[in-house]
PDB file of C-alpha atoms in Angstrom:
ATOM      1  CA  UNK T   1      13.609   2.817  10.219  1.00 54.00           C
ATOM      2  CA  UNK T   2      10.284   4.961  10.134  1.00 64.00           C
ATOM      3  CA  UNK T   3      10.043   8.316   9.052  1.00 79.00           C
ATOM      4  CA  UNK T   4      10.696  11.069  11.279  1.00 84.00           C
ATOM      5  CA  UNK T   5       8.010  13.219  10.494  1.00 92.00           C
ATOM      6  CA  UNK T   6       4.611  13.819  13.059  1.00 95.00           C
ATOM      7  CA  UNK T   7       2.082  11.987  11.105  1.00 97.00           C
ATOM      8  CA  UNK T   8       1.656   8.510  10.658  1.00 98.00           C
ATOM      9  CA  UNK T   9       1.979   6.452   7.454  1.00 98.00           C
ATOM     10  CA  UNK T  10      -0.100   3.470   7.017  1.00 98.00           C
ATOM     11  CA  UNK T  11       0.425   0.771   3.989  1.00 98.00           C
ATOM     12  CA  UNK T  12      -2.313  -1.476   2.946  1.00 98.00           C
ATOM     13  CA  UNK T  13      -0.688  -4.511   0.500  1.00 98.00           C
ATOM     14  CA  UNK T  14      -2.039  -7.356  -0.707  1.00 96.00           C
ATOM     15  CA  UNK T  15      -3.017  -9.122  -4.108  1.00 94.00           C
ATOM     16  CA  UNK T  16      -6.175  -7.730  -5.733  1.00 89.00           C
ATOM     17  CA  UNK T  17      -9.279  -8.610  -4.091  1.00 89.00           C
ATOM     18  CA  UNK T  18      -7.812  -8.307  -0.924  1.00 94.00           C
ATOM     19  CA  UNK T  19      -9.965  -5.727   0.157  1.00 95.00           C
ATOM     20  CA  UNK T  20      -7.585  -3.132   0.668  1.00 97.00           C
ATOM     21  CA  UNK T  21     -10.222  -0.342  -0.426  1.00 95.00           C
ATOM     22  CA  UNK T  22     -12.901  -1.288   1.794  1.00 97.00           C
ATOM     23  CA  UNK T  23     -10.223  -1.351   4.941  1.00 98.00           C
ATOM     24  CA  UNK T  24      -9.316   2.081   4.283  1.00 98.00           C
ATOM     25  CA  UNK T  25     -12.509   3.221   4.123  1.00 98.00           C
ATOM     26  CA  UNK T  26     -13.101   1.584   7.714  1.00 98.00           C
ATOM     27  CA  UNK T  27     -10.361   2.925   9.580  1.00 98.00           C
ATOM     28  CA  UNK T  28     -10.749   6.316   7.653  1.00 98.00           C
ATOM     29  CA  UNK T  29     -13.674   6.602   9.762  1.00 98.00           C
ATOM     30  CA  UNK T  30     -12.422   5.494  12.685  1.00 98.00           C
ATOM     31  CA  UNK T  31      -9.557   8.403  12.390  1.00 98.00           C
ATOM     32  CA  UNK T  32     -12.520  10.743  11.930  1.00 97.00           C
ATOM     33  CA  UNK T  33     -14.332   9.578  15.014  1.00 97.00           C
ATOM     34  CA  UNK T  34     -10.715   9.745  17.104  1.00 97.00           C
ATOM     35  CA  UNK T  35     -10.777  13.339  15.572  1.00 97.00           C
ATOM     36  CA  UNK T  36      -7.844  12.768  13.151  1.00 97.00           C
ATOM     37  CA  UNK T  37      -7.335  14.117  10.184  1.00 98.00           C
ATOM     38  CA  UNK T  38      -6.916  11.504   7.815  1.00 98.00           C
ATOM     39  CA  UNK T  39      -5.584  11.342   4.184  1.00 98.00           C
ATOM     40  CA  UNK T  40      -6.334   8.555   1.747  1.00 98.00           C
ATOM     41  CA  UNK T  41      -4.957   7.807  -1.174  1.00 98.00           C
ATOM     42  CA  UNK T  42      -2.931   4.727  -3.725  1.00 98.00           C
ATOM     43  CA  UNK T  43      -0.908   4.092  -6.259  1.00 97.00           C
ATOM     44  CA  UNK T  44      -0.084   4.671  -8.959  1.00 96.00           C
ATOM     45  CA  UNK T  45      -1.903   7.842  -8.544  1.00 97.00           C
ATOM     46  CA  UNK T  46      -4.491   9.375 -10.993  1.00 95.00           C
ATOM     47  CA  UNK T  47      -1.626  11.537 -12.013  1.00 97.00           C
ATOM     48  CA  UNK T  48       0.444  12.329 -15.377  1.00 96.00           C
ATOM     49  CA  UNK T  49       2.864   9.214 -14.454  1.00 97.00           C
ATOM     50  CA  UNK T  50       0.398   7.249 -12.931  1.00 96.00           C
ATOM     51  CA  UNK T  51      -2.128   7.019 -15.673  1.00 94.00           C
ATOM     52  CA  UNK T  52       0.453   5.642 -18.130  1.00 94.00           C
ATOM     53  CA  UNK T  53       0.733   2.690 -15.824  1.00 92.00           C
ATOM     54  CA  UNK T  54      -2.987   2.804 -15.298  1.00 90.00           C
ATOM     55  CA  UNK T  55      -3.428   2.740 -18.956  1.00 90.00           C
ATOM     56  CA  UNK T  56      -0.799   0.416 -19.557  1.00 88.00           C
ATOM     57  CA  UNK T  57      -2.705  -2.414 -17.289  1.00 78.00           C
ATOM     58  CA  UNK T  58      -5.725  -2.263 -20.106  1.00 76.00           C
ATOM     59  CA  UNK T  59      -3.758  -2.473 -22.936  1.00 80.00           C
ATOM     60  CA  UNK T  60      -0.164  -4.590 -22.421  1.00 82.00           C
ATOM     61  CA  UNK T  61       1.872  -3.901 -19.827  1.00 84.00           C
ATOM     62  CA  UNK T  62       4.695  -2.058 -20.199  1.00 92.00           C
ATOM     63  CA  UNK T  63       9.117  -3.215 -19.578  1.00 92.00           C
ATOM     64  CA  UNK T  64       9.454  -3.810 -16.067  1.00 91.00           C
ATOM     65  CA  UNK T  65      12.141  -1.082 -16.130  1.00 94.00           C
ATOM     66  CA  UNK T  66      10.143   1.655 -17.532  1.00 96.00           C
ATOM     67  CA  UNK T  67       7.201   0.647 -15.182  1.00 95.00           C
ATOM     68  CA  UNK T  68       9.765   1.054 -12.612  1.00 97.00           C
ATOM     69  CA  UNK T  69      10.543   4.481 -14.172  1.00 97.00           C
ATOM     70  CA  UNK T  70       7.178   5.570 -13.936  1.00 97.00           C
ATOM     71  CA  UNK T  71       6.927   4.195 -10.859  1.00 97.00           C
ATOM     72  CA  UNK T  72       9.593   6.296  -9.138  1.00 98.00           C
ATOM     73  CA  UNK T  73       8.048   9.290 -10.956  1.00 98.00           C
ATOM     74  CA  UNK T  74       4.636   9.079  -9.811  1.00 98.00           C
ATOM     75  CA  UNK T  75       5.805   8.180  -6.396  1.00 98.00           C
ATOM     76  CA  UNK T  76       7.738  10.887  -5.551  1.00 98.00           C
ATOM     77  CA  UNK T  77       5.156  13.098  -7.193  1.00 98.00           C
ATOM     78  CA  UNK T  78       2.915  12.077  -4.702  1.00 98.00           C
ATOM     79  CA  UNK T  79       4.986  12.510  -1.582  1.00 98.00           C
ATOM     80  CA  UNK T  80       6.147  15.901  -2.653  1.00 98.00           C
ATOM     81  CA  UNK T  81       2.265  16.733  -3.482  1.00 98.00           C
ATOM     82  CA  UNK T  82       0.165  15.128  -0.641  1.00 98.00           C
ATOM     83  CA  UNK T  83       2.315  12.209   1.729  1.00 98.00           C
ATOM     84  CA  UNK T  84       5.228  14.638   3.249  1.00 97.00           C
ATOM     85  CA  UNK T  85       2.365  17.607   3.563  1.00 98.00           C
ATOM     86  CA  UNK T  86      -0.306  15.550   5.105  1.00 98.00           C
ATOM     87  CA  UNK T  87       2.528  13.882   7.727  1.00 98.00           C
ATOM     88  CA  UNK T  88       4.005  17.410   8.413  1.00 97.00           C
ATOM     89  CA  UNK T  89       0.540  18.211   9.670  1.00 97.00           C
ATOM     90  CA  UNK T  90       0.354  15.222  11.767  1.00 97.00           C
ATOM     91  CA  UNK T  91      -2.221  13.992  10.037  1.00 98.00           C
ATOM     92  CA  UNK T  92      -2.636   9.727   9.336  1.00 98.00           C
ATOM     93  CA  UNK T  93      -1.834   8.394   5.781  1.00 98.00           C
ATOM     94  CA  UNK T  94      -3.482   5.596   4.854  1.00 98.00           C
ATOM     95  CA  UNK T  95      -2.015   4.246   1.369  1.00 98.00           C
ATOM     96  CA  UNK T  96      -3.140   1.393  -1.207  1.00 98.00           C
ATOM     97  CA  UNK T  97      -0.133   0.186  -2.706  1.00 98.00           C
ATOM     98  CA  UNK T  98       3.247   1.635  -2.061  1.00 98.00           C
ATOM     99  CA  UNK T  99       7.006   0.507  -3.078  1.00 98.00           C
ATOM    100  CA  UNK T 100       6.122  -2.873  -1.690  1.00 98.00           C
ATOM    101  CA  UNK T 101       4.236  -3.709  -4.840  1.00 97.00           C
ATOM    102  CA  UNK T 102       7.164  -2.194  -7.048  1.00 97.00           C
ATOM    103  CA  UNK T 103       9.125  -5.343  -5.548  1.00 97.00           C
ATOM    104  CA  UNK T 104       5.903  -7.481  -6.404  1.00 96.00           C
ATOM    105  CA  UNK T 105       5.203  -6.414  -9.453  1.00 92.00           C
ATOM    106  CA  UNK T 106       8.731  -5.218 -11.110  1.00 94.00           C
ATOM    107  CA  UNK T 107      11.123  -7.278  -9.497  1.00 94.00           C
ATOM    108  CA  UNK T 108      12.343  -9.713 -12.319  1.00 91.00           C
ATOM    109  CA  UNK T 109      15.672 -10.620 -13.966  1.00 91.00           C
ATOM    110  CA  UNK T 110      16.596  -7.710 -15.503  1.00 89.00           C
ATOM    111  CA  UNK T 111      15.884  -5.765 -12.598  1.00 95.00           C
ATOM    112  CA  UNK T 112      16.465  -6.945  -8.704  1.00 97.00           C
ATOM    113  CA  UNK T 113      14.043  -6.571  -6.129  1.00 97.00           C
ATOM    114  CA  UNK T 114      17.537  -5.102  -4.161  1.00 97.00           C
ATOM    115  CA  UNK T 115      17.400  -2.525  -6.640  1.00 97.00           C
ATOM    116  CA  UNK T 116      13.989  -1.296  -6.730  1.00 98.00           C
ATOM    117  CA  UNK T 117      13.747  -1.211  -2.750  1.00 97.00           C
ATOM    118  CA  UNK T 118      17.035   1.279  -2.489  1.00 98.00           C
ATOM    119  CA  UNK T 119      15.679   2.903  -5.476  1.00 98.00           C
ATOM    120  CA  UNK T 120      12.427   4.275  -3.541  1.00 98.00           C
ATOM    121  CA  UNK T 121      14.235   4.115   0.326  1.00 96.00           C
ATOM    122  CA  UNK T 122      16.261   6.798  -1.379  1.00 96.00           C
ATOM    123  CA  UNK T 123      13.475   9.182  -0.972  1.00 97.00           C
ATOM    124  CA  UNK T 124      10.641   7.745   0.210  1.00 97.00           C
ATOM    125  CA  UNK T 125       9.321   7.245   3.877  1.00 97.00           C
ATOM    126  CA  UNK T 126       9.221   4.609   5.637  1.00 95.00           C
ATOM    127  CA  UNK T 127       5.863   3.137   7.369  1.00 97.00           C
ATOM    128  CA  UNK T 128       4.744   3.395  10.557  1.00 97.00           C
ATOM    129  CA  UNK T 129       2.420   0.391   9.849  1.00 98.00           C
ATOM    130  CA  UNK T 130       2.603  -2.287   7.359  1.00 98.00           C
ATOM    131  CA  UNK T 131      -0.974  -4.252   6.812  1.00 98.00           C
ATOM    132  CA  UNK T 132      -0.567  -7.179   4.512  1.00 98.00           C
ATOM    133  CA  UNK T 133      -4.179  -8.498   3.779  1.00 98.00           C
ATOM    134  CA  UNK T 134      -3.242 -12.099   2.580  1.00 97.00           C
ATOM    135  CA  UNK T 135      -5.394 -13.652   0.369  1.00 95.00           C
ATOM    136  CA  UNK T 136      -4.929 -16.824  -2.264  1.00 95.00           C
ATOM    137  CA  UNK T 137      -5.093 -15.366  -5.783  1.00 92.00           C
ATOM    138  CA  UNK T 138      -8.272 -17.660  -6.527  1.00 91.00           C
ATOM    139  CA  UNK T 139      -9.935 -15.965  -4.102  1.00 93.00           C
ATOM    140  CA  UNK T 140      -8.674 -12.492  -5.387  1.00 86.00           C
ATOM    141  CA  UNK T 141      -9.886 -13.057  -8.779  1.00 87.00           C
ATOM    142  CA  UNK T 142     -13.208 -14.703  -7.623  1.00 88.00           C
ATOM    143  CA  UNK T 143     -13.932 -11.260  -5.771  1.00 85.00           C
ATOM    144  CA  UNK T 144     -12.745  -9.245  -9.278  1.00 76.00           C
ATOM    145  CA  UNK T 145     -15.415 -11.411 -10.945  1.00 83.00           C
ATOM    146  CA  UNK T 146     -17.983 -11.014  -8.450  1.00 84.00           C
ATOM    147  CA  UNK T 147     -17.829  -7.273  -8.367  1.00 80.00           C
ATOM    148  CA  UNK T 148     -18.135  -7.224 -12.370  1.00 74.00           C
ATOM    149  CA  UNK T 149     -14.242  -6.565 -13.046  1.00 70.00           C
ATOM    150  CA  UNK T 150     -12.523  -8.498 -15.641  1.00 65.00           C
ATOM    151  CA  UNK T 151      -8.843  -9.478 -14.716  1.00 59.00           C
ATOM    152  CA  UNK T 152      -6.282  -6.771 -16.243  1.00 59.00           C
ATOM    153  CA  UNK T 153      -2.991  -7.444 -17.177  1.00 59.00           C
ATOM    154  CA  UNK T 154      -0.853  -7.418 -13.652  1.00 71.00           C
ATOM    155  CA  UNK T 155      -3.829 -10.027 -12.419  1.00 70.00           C
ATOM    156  CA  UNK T 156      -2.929 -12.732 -14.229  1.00 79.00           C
ATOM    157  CA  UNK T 157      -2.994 -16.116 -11.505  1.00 83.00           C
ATOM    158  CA  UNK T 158       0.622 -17.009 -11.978  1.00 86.00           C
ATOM    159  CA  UNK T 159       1.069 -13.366 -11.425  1.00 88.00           C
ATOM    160  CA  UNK T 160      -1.024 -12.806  -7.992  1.00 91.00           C
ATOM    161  CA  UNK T 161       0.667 -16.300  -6.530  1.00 93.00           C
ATOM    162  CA  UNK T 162       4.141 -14.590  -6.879  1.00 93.00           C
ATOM    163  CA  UNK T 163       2.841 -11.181  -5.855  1.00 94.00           C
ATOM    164  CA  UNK T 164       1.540 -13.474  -2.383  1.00 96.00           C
ATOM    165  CA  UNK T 165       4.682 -14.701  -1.686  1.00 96.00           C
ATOM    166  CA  UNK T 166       6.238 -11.815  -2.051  1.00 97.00           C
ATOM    167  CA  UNK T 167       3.615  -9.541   0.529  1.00 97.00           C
ATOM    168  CA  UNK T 168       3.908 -12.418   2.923  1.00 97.00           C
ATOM    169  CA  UNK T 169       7.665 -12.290   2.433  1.00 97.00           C
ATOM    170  CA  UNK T 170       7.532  -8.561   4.349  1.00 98.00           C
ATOM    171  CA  UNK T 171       5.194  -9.842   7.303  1.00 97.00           C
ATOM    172  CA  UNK T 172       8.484 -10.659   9.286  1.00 97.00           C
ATOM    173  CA  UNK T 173       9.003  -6.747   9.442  1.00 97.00           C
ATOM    174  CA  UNK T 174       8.835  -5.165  12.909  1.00 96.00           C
ATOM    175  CA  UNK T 175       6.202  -2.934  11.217  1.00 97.00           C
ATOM    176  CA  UNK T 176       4.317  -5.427   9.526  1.00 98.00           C
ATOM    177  CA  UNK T 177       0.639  -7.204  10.112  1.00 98.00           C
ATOM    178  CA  UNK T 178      -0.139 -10.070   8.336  1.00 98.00           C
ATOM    179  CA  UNK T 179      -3.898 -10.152   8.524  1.00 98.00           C
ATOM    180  CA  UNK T 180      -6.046 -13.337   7.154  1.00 98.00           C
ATOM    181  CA  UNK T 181      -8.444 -11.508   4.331  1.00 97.00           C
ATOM    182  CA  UNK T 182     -10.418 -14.745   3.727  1.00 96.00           C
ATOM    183  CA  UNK T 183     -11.911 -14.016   7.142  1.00 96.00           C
ATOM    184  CA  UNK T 184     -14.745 -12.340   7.828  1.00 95.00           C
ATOM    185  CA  UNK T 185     -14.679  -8.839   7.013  1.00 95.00           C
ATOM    186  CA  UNK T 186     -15.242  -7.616   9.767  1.00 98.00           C
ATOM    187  CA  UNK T 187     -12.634  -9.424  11.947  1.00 98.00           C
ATOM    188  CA  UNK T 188     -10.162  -8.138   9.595  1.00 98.00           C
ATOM    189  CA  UNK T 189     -11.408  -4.498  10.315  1.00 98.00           C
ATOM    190  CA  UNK T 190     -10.748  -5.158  14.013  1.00 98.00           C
ATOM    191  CA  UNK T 191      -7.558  -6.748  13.548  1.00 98.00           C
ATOM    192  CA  UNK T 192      -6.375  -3.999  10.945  1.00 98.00           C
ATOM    193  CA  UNK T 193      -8.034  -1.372  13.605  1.00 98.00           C
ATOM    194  CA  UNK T 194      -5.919  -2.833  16.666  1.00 98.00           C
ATOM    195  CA  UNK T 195      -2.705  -2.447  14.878  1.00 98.00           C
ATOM    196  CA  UNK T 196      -3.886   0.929  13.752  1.00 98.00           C
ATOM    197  CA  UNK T 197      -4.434   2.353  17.477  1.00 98.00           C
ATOM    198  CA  UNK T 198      -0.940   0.799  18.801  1.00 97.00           C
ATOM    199  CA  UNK T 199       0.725   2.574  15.949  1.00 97.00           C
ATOM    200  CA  UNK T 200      -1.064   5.564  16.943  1.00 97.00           C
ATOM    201  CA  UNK T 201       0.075   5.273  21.043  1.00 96.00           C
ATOM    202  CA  UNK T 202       3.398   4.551  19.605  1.00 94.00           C
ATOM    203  CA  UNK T 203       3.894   7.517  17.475  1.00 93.00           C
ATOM    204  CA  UNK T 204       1.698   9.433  20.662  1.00 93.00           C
ATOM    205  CA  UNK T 205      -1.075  10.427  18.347  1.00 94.00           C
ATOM    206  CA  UNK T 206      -3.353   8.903  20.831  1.00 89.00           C
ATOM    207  CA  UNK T 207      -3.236   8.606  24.279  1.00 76.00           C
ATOM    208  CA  UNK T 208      -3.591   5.538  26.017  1.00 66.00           C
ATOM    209  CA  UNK T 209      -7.056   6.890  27.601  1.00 61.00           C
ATOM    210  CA  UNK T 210      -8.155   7.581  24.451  1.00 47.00           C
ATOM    211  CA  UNK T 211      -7.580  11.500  24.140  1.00 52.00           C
ATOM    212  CA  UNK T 212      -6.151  12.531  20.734  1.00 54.00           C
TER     213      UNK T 212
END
C-alpha cells in the first residue's frame, strides 16, 4: 500500500553501476522544469548511523544483524529528518537505495528477508514508484572500474548476482519498473521519466495537460 502522505516517493534500486545517480539527476531536473520541488537523497545517509556502514564497506563489513541495526537507525533518521517533511510538503522524493537493498544485502540465514521487510514496513513509507535499473554484475563492476572506483566490500560478483535476483525479484510489484540499464542511457531516462509522470497523474501532482 503507498503512503498516504501528498508527496511522492520515488526508489531507484539496482546493483552498483546501474546508474542510479545519473537517473536521479535527470528526472531531478525534469521535476524542476514541471516546477516541483524535488528532494534527493540515498542511503545509508552521510549521517552518524550511516557512516558506520559507509565506513564499514572500506574496511570489512560488518554482521548482517548489526548492519541491519544500523540500517533501521539511519533509516528512520532520515524519514523523521528529510522523507516525511519533504512528502508533507508535496514535494517528489527521489531515493538511491531504500529497504529494498536491506533485503539484498542483509537477508541471509541468520536473518530472513521476511524479517527485515516488516522490520522497516513498520515505519517506513511505502513507494509511489519502484525503478529497478537491471544490470548484470559484470557490467556493474566494469562501469566501477571505468569511472576509477575499486570494488568495496558489498561489490563482490557473487555478491551483485544475488543482489540482481533479488531487485528483479520486486519488478512483479504493482509499483515497480524494471528498466534495461545496459541500454542506452538515454532510453532509460525516458523510460524511467514515463513512469515518473504517470506516478505523478496518479498521485494528481500533475495534470494530464501538463499543469502542476
Amino acid at each position: 500500500m503507498s503512503h498516504t502522505l501528498p508527496g511522492l516517493l520515488v526508489v531507484f534500486e539496482g546493483i552498483d553501476g546501474a546508474g542510479k545517480s545519473t537517473q536521479i539527476r535527470r528526472l531531478g531536473l525534469l521535476c524542476e522544469a514541471l516546477g516541483l520541488e524535488c528532494v534527493s537523497s540515498r542511503e545509508p545517509t552521510f549521517g552518524q548511523y550511516g557512516k558506520q556502514l559507509r565506513d564499514s564497506a572500506a574496511h570489512g563489513r560488518l554482521s548482517r544483524a548489526e548492519e541491519h541495526r544500523l540500517l533501521l537507525l539511519d533509516r528512520r533518521e532520515h524519514i523523521d529528518t528529510l522523507i516525511r517533511p519533504a512528502l508533507m510538503r508535496s514535494a517528489v522524493v527521489l531515493l538511491d537505495r531504500y529497504y529494498y537493498s536491506s533485503i539484498a544485502y542483509q537477508a541471509g540465514p541468520e536473518l530472513s528477508a521476511e524479517q527485515i521487510r516488516a522490520d522497516n514496513e513498520a515505519f517506513a513509507p511505502a513507494p509511489d514508484l519502484l525503478l529497478i535499473l537491471d544490470l548484470p554484475p559484470e557490467t556493474g563492476l566494469a562501469r566501477i572500474g571505468a569511472r576509477g572506483d575499486r570494488p568495496n566490500a558489498f561489490e563482490a560478483l557473487a555478491t551483485l548476482q544475488h543482489c540482481r535476483e533479488v531487485y528483479r525479484s520486486f519488478a512483479g510489484l504493482a509499483y515497480a519498473r524494471l528498466i534495461d540499464a545496459t541500454a542506452d542511457l538515454d532510453q532509460v531516462t525516458a523510460k524511467a521519466s514515463a513512469a515518473l509522470l504517470r506516478a505523478l497523474m496518479t498521485r494528481r501532482l500533475l495534470q494530464v495537460d501538463g499543469n502542476t
